[in-house]
Amino acid sequence: MPANIVALPSQVAIKKHIISALRAYWLNQEKLIRQLPIVDISEPLMNKTLKLYAVNLPDWGKSCGVNGAILVPAEACQKGDNWQQIDWWLASFLMLECWHERCWEQQHGPIHSYSFRLKGWDTRVWDHAWVNRIGLFLRAWAAVMVEQKLDRLFDPIPAARIVMTHDVDAVSKTLPIRIKQGIFNFFNSARMFAEGNRTQAWNKLITAKRFWFGSENWWTFDKLLVEESRFGIEAHFNFYADVRKKTLTRWLLDPGYDVSDSKTRALLSQIIKYGAEVGLHPTFDAWQSAEIMEQQKKELEQVCGKTITTCRQHWLKFSWQKTWAAQQSIGLMQDSTIMFNDRPGFRAAACLKWHPWDQTKNRAHTIFEVPTMMMDSHFYDYKMFSDEQRSVEIEKWVNEPKLTGGEVAVLWHPHTLTNDYGWMPGFKNILKALNER
């Protein structure tokens, strides 16, 4: 039998890892979960791309799924889609740790965070928090096994935790932003013309013109904090902090502000007093370099006067093998990079705070990952929604962690609250949805 491209951990390690990752669902009842008669599929050969089976659940577990079913990778199915013949530990591990993506990276290099680069993928994996739903199903199964009521045996499902985050990519309107967003709007306009959406196409052309020639003030933080305080939300801000001389690539792709100037220093003090968390937003080229990341972490710590322990990579630049290892090595304790640039959803099929697997050392990382579910551009740049459609879409995604008791982040960039972007209505929709959770 040919070997897997990326070697899987042992069955024992997989089971231990998933029981730990989903521990919030069975506090004080872990022994019952360990004793479930789950089949072991030894050394499964990984498919080249992710393929899913819909597993119909028994009547007592249908509420844990979607339309009475849970999707699992084909490798975890021993005999078709019979729920009693599924290796639920393996299914959870393959989805949570994005093992098919890791294999793809090993062969083709990092996709960073663009889902369209994964060819032949079953994209349904990103539509729901399947791993959380497996956790709910396993505890329901444990209750049936010991013939007790679920709500008497287990604690209630954890309350959802949805964290609003802001990557501070711009505090003023710079030439690189005019170029990048202007081109993006022009591209979207051409695409809409081709699709016959002339009104939207013209609107995008007008927006492109405004980007190229307008001079609006992009310091939006005062109104952002006011809006969030109305809903009782304390957000998390990730700041860029690079003192190196700009190359052409970094000039075009990285933020253009100086985190040490007096206005930004005052903003950091204001945010910290407000109760928000400050994290690092490492530069475009830092995703695999602990040395570059550490320089930026030290700069931000010096400016804001506190230890920085959290981060999200700029442009979601990411490697399964290298990025977490670099972050962890410089003392970062939590990341929120796991998301796609080009679509909302659950990249790891989960809304869960967990220690991801280190495939090089064959053990869990010490850093936590809190995946990000959606960001502003998903609803404005990649999909052309009306205000009503956008509100429905946002509510749909927010509903999943509510139903499963998950933990996840959402991202909104402060500079998109300007009239140049006009994305304030979507921001208010998200604040409302988070407040109602």
Coordinates of C-alpha atoms in Angstrom, one line a residue:
M1 CA 0.0 0.0 0.0
P2 CA 1.5 3.4 -0.9
A3 CA 2.3 5.7 2.0
N4 CA 0.3 8.9 2.8
I5 CA 1.8 12.2 1.7
V6 CA 1.6 13.5 5.3
A7 CA 1.7 10.7 7.9
L8 CA -1.3 10.5 10.1
P9 CA -0.9 10.2 13.9
S10 CA -1.7 6.9 15.6
Q11 CA -5.3 6.0 16.3
V12 CA -4.6 6.5 20.0
A13 CA -3.2 10.0 19.4
I14 CA -6.1 10.9 17.2
K15 CA -8.7 9.9 19.7
K16 CA -6.9 11.7 22.6
H17 CA -6.5 14.8 20.5
I18 CA -10.2 15.0 19.5
I19 CA -11.5 14.2 23.0
S20 CA -9.3 17.1 24.3
A21 CA -10.4 19.5 21.5
L22 CA -14.1 18.9 22.2
R23 CA -13.8 18.7 25.9
A24 CA -16.3 21.5 26.5
Y25 CA -19.1 19.2 25.4
W26 CA -18.5 16.5 28.0
L27 CA -17.0 18.1 31.1
N28 CA -16.9 15.6 33.9
Q29 CA -18.2 12.8 31.6
E30 CA -15.1 12.1 29.5
K31 CA -15.0 8.5 30.6
L32 CA -18.4 7.8 29.0
I33 CA -17.2 9.3 25.7
R34 CA -14.0 7.2 25.8
Q35 CA -16.1 4.1 26.2
L36 CA -18.2 4.6 23.1
P37 CA -18.0 1.6 20.7
I38 CA -16.5 3.7 17.8
V39 CA -14.9 1.6 15.1
D40 CA -11.2 2.0 14.4
I41 CA -10.0 2.4 10.8
S42 CA -6.4 1.6 10.8
E43 CA -4.0 3.5 8.6
P44 CA -6.5 4.9 6.1
L45 CA -5.0 5.8 2.7
M46 CA -5.9 9.5 2.1
N47 CA -7.7 10.5 -1.1
K48 CA -6.0 13.2 -3.2
T49 CA -8.9 15.5 -2.6
L50 CA -11.6 15.8 0.1
K51 CA -14.7 13.7 -0.6
L52 CA -17.6 13.5 1.9
Y53 CA -20.4 11.1 2.7
A54 CA -23.7 12.2 4.3
V55 CA -24.2 9.9 7.3
N56 CA -27.9 9.7 8.3
L57 CA -28.2 9.8 12.1
P58 CA -30.5 7.7 14.3
D59 CA -33.7 9.4 15.5
W60 CA -32.2 10.3 18.9
G61 CA -29.3 12.1 17.2
K62 CA -30.9 13.7 14.2
S63 CA -31.0 17.2 15.8
C64 CA -27.2 17.1 16.0
G65 CA -26.9 17.1 12.2
V66 CA -28.2 19.2 9.3
N67 CA -31.4 17.7 7.9
G68 CA -30.7 14.7 10.1
A69 CA -27.2 14.0 8.7
I70 CA -23.5 14.7 9.4
L71 CA -20.9 14.9 6.6
V72 CA -17.7 12.9 7.1
P73 CA -14.6 12.3 5.0
A74 CA -14.7 9.1 2.9
E75 CA -11.6 7.8 4.7
A76 CA -13.6 7.5 7.9
C77 CA -16.3 5.3 6.4
Q78 CA -15.7 1.6 6.9
K79 CA -18.9 0.3 5.2
G80 CA -20.8 3.0 3.4
D81 CA -22.7 5.5 5.4
N82 CA -23.9 3.4 8.4
W83 CA -23.4 5.6 11.4
Q84 CA -22.3 2.7 13.5
Q85 CA -19.5 1.9 11.0
I86 CA -18.0 5.4 11.0
D87 CA -14.6 6.2 12.7
W88 CA -15.9 9.4 14.3
W89 CA -12.5 10.2 15.9
L90 CA -10.8 10.0 12.5
A91 CA -13.6 11.9 10.8
S92 CA -13.3 14.7 13.3
F93 CA -9.5 14.8 13.1
L94 CA -9.3 14.9 9.3
M95 CA -11.8 17.9 9.1
L96 CA -10.5 19.8 12.2
E97 CA -6.9 19.5 11.2
C98 CA -7.7 20.0 7.4
W99 CA -5.6 17.0 6.7
H100 CA -6.5 16.9 3.0
E101 CA -5.3 20.6 2.7
R102 CA -2.0 19.6 4.5
C103 CA -1.5 16.8 1.9
W104 CA -2.3 19.3 -0.9
E105 CA 0.3 21.7 0.5
Q106 CA 2.9 19.0 0.7
Q107 CA 2.4 18.3 -3.0
H108 CA 1.6 21.8 -4.5
G109 CA 2.8 24.3 -1.9
P110 CA 0.6 26.5 0.3
I111 CA -2.7 27.8 -1.0
H112 CA -2.4 30.4 1.8
S113 CA -6.1 31.1 2.1
Y114 CA -7.8 30.9 -1.3
S115 CA -10.3 28.1 -1.5
F116 CA -10.5 28.2 -5.3
R117 CA -7.0 26.7 -5.4
L118 CA -8.2 23.4 -3.9
K119 CA -9.3 21.6 -7.1
G120 CA -11.9 18.8 -6.9
W121 CA -12.9 19.6 -3.3
D122 CA -16.2 18.8 -1.7
T123 CA -16.9 22.4 -0.5
R124 CA -19.8 21.3 1.7
V125 CA -17.2 20.8 4.4
W126 CA -17.0 24.5 4.9
D127 CA -20.8 25.1 5.2
H128 CA -21.2 23.9 8.8
A129 CA -19.3 23.2 12.0
W130 CA -19.3 19.5 11.4
V131 CA -16.8 18.8 14.1
N132 CA -18.8 20.5 16.7
R133 CA -21.9 18.6 15.5
I134 CA -20.0 15.3 15.9
G135 CA -19.2 16.3 19.5
L136 CA -22.9 16.9 20.1
F137 CA -23.8 13.6 18.5
L138 CA -21.2 11.6 20.6
R139 CA -22.6 13.0 23.9
A140 CA -26.2 12.1 22.7
W141 CA -24.9 8.6 21.9
A142 CA -23.3 8.3 25.4
A143 CA -26.6 9.2 27.0
V144 CA -28.4 6.5 25.0
M145 CA -25.7 3.9 25.9
V146 CA -26.3 4.4 29.6
E147 CA -30.1 4.9 29.2
Q148 CA -30.1 8.4 30.8
K149 CA -31.6 11.7 29.7
L150 CA -29.0 13.9 27.9
D151 CA -29.8 17.0 30.0
R152 CA -29.3 15.1 33.2
L153 CA -26.1 13.5 32.2
F154 CA -24.3 16.4 30.6
D155 CA -24.0 20.1 31.2
P156 CA -25.9 22.4 28.8
I157 CA -24.3 23.1 25.4
P158 CA -21.7 25.9 26.0
A159 CA -22.9 29.4 25.2
A160 CA -21.6 30.6 21.8
R161 CA -18.6 32.9 21.9
I162 CA -18.2 35.0 18.7
V163 CA -15.3 37.5 18.9
M164 CA -15.4 40.7 16.8
T165 CA -11.9 41.4 15.5
H166 CA -10.4 44.2 13.5
D167 CA -7.2 44.0 11.4
V168 CA -5.9 47.6 11.2
D169 CA -4.7 47.6 7.6
A170 CA -5.1 51.4 7.0
V171 CA -5.5 54.6 9.0
S172 CA -5.4 56.9 6.0
K173 CA -6.0 56.6 2.3
T174 CA -2.6 55.7 0.7
L175 CA -1.6 55.4 -2.9
P176 CA -1.2 51.5 -2.6
I177 CA -4.8 51.2 -1.4
R178 CA -6.0 53.4 -4.2
I179 CA -4.3 51.2 -6.7
K180 CA -5.3 47.8 -5.1
Q181 CA -9.0 48.6 -4.4
G182 CA -9.4 50.6 -7.5
I183 CA -8.3 47.6 -9.6
F184 CA -10.4 45.3 -7.6
N185 CA -13.5 47.5 -8.2
F186 CA -12.7 47.7 -11.9
F187 CA -12.4 43.9 -12.1
N188 CA -15.7 43.5 -10.3
S189 CA -17.3 46.0 -12.6
A190 CA -16.1 44.1 -15.7
R191 CA -17.4 40.9 -14.3
M192 CA -20.8 42.4 -13.6
F193 CA -21.0 43.8 -17.1
A194 CA -20.3 40.3 -18.4
E195 CA -23.0 38.9 -16.3
G196 CA -25.5 41.5 -17.5
N197 CA -25.7 43.4 -14.1
R198 CA -25.3 46.8 -15.7
T199 CA -26.5 48.9 -12.7
Q200 CA -24.2 47.2 -10.2
A201 CA -21.4 47.4 -12.8
W202 CA -21.8 51.2 -13.2
N203 CA -21.9 51.5 -9.4
K204 CA -18.6 49.7 -9.1
L205 CA -17.0 51.9 -11.7
I206 CA -18.2 55.0 -9.7
T207 CA -16.6 53.4 -6.6
A208 CA -13.4 52.8 -8.5
K209 CA -13.3 56.5 -9.5
R210 CA -13.9 57.6 -6.0
F211 CA -11.0 55.4 -4.8
W212 CA -8.6 56.8 -7.3
F213 CA -9.4 60.5 -6.9
G214 CA -11.3 61.0 -3.5
S215 CA -9.6 62.3 -0.4
E216 CA -11.9 61.1 2.5
N217 CA -10.6 61.0 6.1
W218 CA -10.1 57.3 6.9
W219 CA -9.7 57.6 10.7
T220 CA -12.8 55.7 11.6
F221 CA -12.0 54.4 15.1
D222 CA -14.1 56.9 17.1
K223 CA -17.3 55.9 15.4
L224 CA -16.3 52.2 15.4
L225 CA -15.9 52.2 19.2
V226 CA -19.1 54.1 19.7
E227 CA -21.0 51.6 17.6
E228 CA -19.5 48.6 19.4
S229 CA -20.1 50.2 22.8
R230 CA -23.8 50.5 21.9
F231 CA -24.0 46.7 21.7
G232 CA -21.7 46.0 24.6
I233 CA -18.9 44.5 22.4
E234 CA -15.3 44.6 23.3
A235 CA -13.4 43.8 20.1
H236 CA -9.9 42.6 19.3
F237 CA -7.6 44.8 17.2
N238 CA -4.6 43.5 15.3
F239 CA -1.9 46.1 14.5
Y240 CA 0.9 46.1 11.9
A241 CA 4.3 47.0 13.3
D242 CA 7.2 46.9 10.9
V243 CA 10.2 49.2 11.1
R244 CA 12.1 47.8 8.0
K245 CA 12.6 49.9 4.9
K246 CA 9.9 49.3 2.4
T247 CA 10.5 47.2 -0.7
L248 CA 8.2 47.6 -3.6
T249 CA 6.3 44.5 -2.6
R250 CA 5.9 45.6 1.0
W251 CA 4.9 49.1 -0.1
L252 CA 2.1 47.7 -2.2
L253 CA 0.9 44.9 0.0
D254 CA 1.5 45.9 3.6
P255 CA -0.1 48.7 5.6
G256 CA 1.5 52.1 5.3
Y257 CA 1.2 53.5 8.8
D258 CA 3.8 53.8 11.6
V259 CA 2.6 52.2 14.8
S260 CA 5.0 54.4 16.8
D261 CA 3.7 57.8 15.7
S262 CA 1.8 59.8 18.3
K263 CA -1.7 59.5 16.9
T264 CA -1.4 55.7 16.6
R265 CA 0.1 55.5 20.1
A266 CA -2.9 57.4 21.5
L267 CA -5.2 55.1 19.6
L268 CA -3.6 52.1 21.2
S269 CA -4.0 53.6 24.7
Q270 CA -7.6 54.4 24.0
I271 CA -8.3 50.8 22.8
I272 CA -6.6 49.2 25.8
K273 CA -8.5 51.5 28.2
Y274 CA -11.7 50.6 26.4
G275 CA -11.1 47.0 27.3
A276 CA -10.2 45.6 23.8
E277 CA -7.4 43.2 23.1
V278 CA -4.4 44.2 21.1
G279 CA -2.7 41.7 18.8
L280 CA -0.1 41.5 16.1
H281 CA -0.8 41.6 12.4
P282 CA 2.4 40.2 10.9
T283 CA 3.4 41.5 7.5
F284 CA 2.8 39.8 4.1
D285 CA 6.2 38.1 4.1
A286 CA 6.3 37.0 7.8
W287 CA 4.1 33.9 7.5
Q288 CA 7.0 31.5 7.7
S289 CA 9.7 33.6 9.5
A290 CA 9.9 33.6 13.2
E291 CA 12.7 36.2 13.0
I292 CA 10.6 38.8 11.1
M293 CA 7.6 38.1 13.3
E294 CA 9.5 38.5 16.5
Q295 CA 10.9 41.9 15.4
Q296 CA 7.3 43.1 14.7
K297 CA 6.0 41.7 18.0
K298 CA 8.8 43.5 20.0
E299 CA 8.0 46.8 18.2
L300 CA 4.3 46.6 19.0
E301 CA 5.0 45.6 22.6
Q302 CA 7.3 48.6 23.0
V303 CA 4.7 51.0 21.6
C304 CA 1.7 49.7 23.6
G305 CA 3.6 48.8 26.8
K306 CA 2.2 45.3 27.1
T307 CA 3.0 41.7 26.1
I308 CA 1.4 40.7 22.8
T309 CA 0.1 37.1 22.8
T310 CA -2.3 37.0 19.9
C311 CA -2.1 37.5 16.1
R312 CA -3.7 37.1 12.7
Q313 CA -1.5 36.9 9.5
H314 CA -1.8 39.7 7.0
W315 CA -3.7 38.6 3.8
L316 CA -4.2 35.3 5.7
K317 CA -0.8 34.1 4.5
F318 CA -0.5 30.7 6.0
S319 CA 1.3 27.3 5.9
W320 CA 0.1 24.3 7.9
Q321 CA 3.6 23.2 8.4
K322 CA 5.4 26.6 9.1
T323 CA 3.1 29.4 10.3
W324 CA 1.9 28.1 13.7
A325 CA 5.4 26.8 14.5
A326 CA 6.9 30.3 13.8
Q327 CA 4.2 32.1 15.9
Q328 CA 4.6 29.7 18.8
S329 CA 8.3 29.9 18.8
I330 CA 8.2 33.7 19.6
G331 CA 5.7 33.4 22.5
L332 CA 2.4 34.0 20.7
M333 CA -0.3 32.0 22.3
Q334 CA -3.3 32.4 20.0
D335 CA -3.9 32.8 16.3
S336 CA -7.1 33.5 14.2
T337 CA -5.8 33.1 10.7
I338 CA -7.8 30.0 9.7
M339 CA -10.3 31.4 7.2
F340 CA -10.6 31.7 3.5
N341 CA -10.0 35.1 1.7
D342 CA -12.6 34.3 -1.0
R343 CA -15.6 32.9 0.9
P344 CA -17.1 32.8 4.4
G345 CA -17.5 29.5 6.2
F346 CA -15.7 27.0 8.5
R347 CA -12.3 26.1 6.9
A348 CA -11.6 23.6 9.7
A349 CA -15.3 22.4 9.8
A350 CA -15.4 23.8 13.3
C351 CA -16.1 26.8 15.5
L352 CA -13.7 25.8 18.2
K353 CA -10.7 27.0 20.2
W354 CA -8.2 24.2 20.2
H355 CA -4.5 23.3 20.0
P356 CA -3.9 22.4 16.4
W357 CA -1.7 19.4 15.4
D358 CA 2.0 19.9 14.7
Q359 CA 2.6 17.5 11.8
T360 CA 6.4 17.9 12.1
K361 CA 6.7 17.0 15.8
N362 CA 3.6 14.6 15.8
R363 CA 1.9 16.3 18.7
A364 CA -0.4 19.2 19.4
H365 CA 1.0 22.8 19.2
T366 CA 1.0 24.8 22.4
I367 CA -0.6 27.8 20.5
F368 CA -4.4 28.0 20.4
E369 CA -6.3 28.5 17.1
V370 CA -9.6 30.4 17.1
P371 CA -10.8 30.1 13.5
T372 CA -12.4 33.1 11.7
M373 CA -15.8 32.5 10.1
M374 CA -16.3 35.5 7.9
M375 CA -15.1 39.0 7.0
D376 CA -16.4 42.1 5.4
S377 CA -15.1 41.6 1.9
H378 CA -16.9 38.2 1.6
F379 CA -20.2 40.1 1.5
Y380 CA -19.1 43.1 -0.6
D381 CA -16.2 42.2 -2.9
Y382 CA -16.6 38.5 -3.6
K383 CA -20.4 38.4 -3.6
M384 CA -22.7 41.2 -4.8
F385 CA -25.5 41.2 -2.2
S386 CA -28.3 43.7 -1.6
D387 CA -28.5 45.0 1.9
E388 CA -31.3 42.6 2.7
Q389 CA -29.5 39.6 1.2
R390 CA -26.3 40.5 3.1
S391 CA -28.3 40.7 6.4
V392 CA -29.7 37.2 5.7
E393 CA -26.3 35.8 4.9
I394 CA -24.7 37.2 8.0
E395 CA -27.4 35.8 10.2
K396 CA -27.1 32.4 8.6
W397 CA -23.4 32.2 9.4
V398 CA -23.8 33.5 12.9
N399 CA -26.5 31.0 13.6
E400 CA -24.1 28.0 13.3
P401 CA -22.0 28.8 16.4
K402 CA -25.2 29.6 18.3
L403 CA -26.7 26.2 17.5
T404 CA -23.5 24.3 18.3
G405 CA -22.2 26.3 21.2
G406 CA -19.0 27.1 19.3
E407 CA -16.2 29.7 19.6
V408 CA -15.2 31.6 16.5
A409 CA -14.0 35.0 15.3
V410 CA -15.4 37.5 12.7
L411 CA -13.4 40.2 11.0
W412 CA -14.3 43.7 10.0
H413 CA -11.6 46.2 8.8
P414 CA -12.0 49.7 10.3
H415 CA -11.3 51.6 7.1
T416 CA -14.3 50.0 5.3
L417 CA -16.6 52.1 7.5
T418 CA -15.7 55.1 5.3
N419 CA -18.0 56.4 2.5
D420 CA -15.3 55.3 0.0
Y421 CA -16.3 51.7 0.9
G422 CA -19.8 52.2 2.3
W423 CA -19.7 49.0 4.3
M424 CA -21.1 50.4 7.5
P425 CA -24.6 48.8 7.1
G426 CA -23.0 45.4 7.0
F427 CA -20.9 46.2 10.1
K428 CA -24.1 47.2 11.9
N429 CA -25.8 44.0 10.8
I430 CA -23.0 41.9 12.3
L431 CA -23.1 43.9 15.6
K432 CA -26.8 43.3 15.8
A433 CA -26.4 39.6 15.1
L434 CA -23.6 39.2 17.7
N435 CA -25.7 41.1 20.2
E436 CA -28.6 38.7 19.7
R437 CA -26.5 35.6 20.2

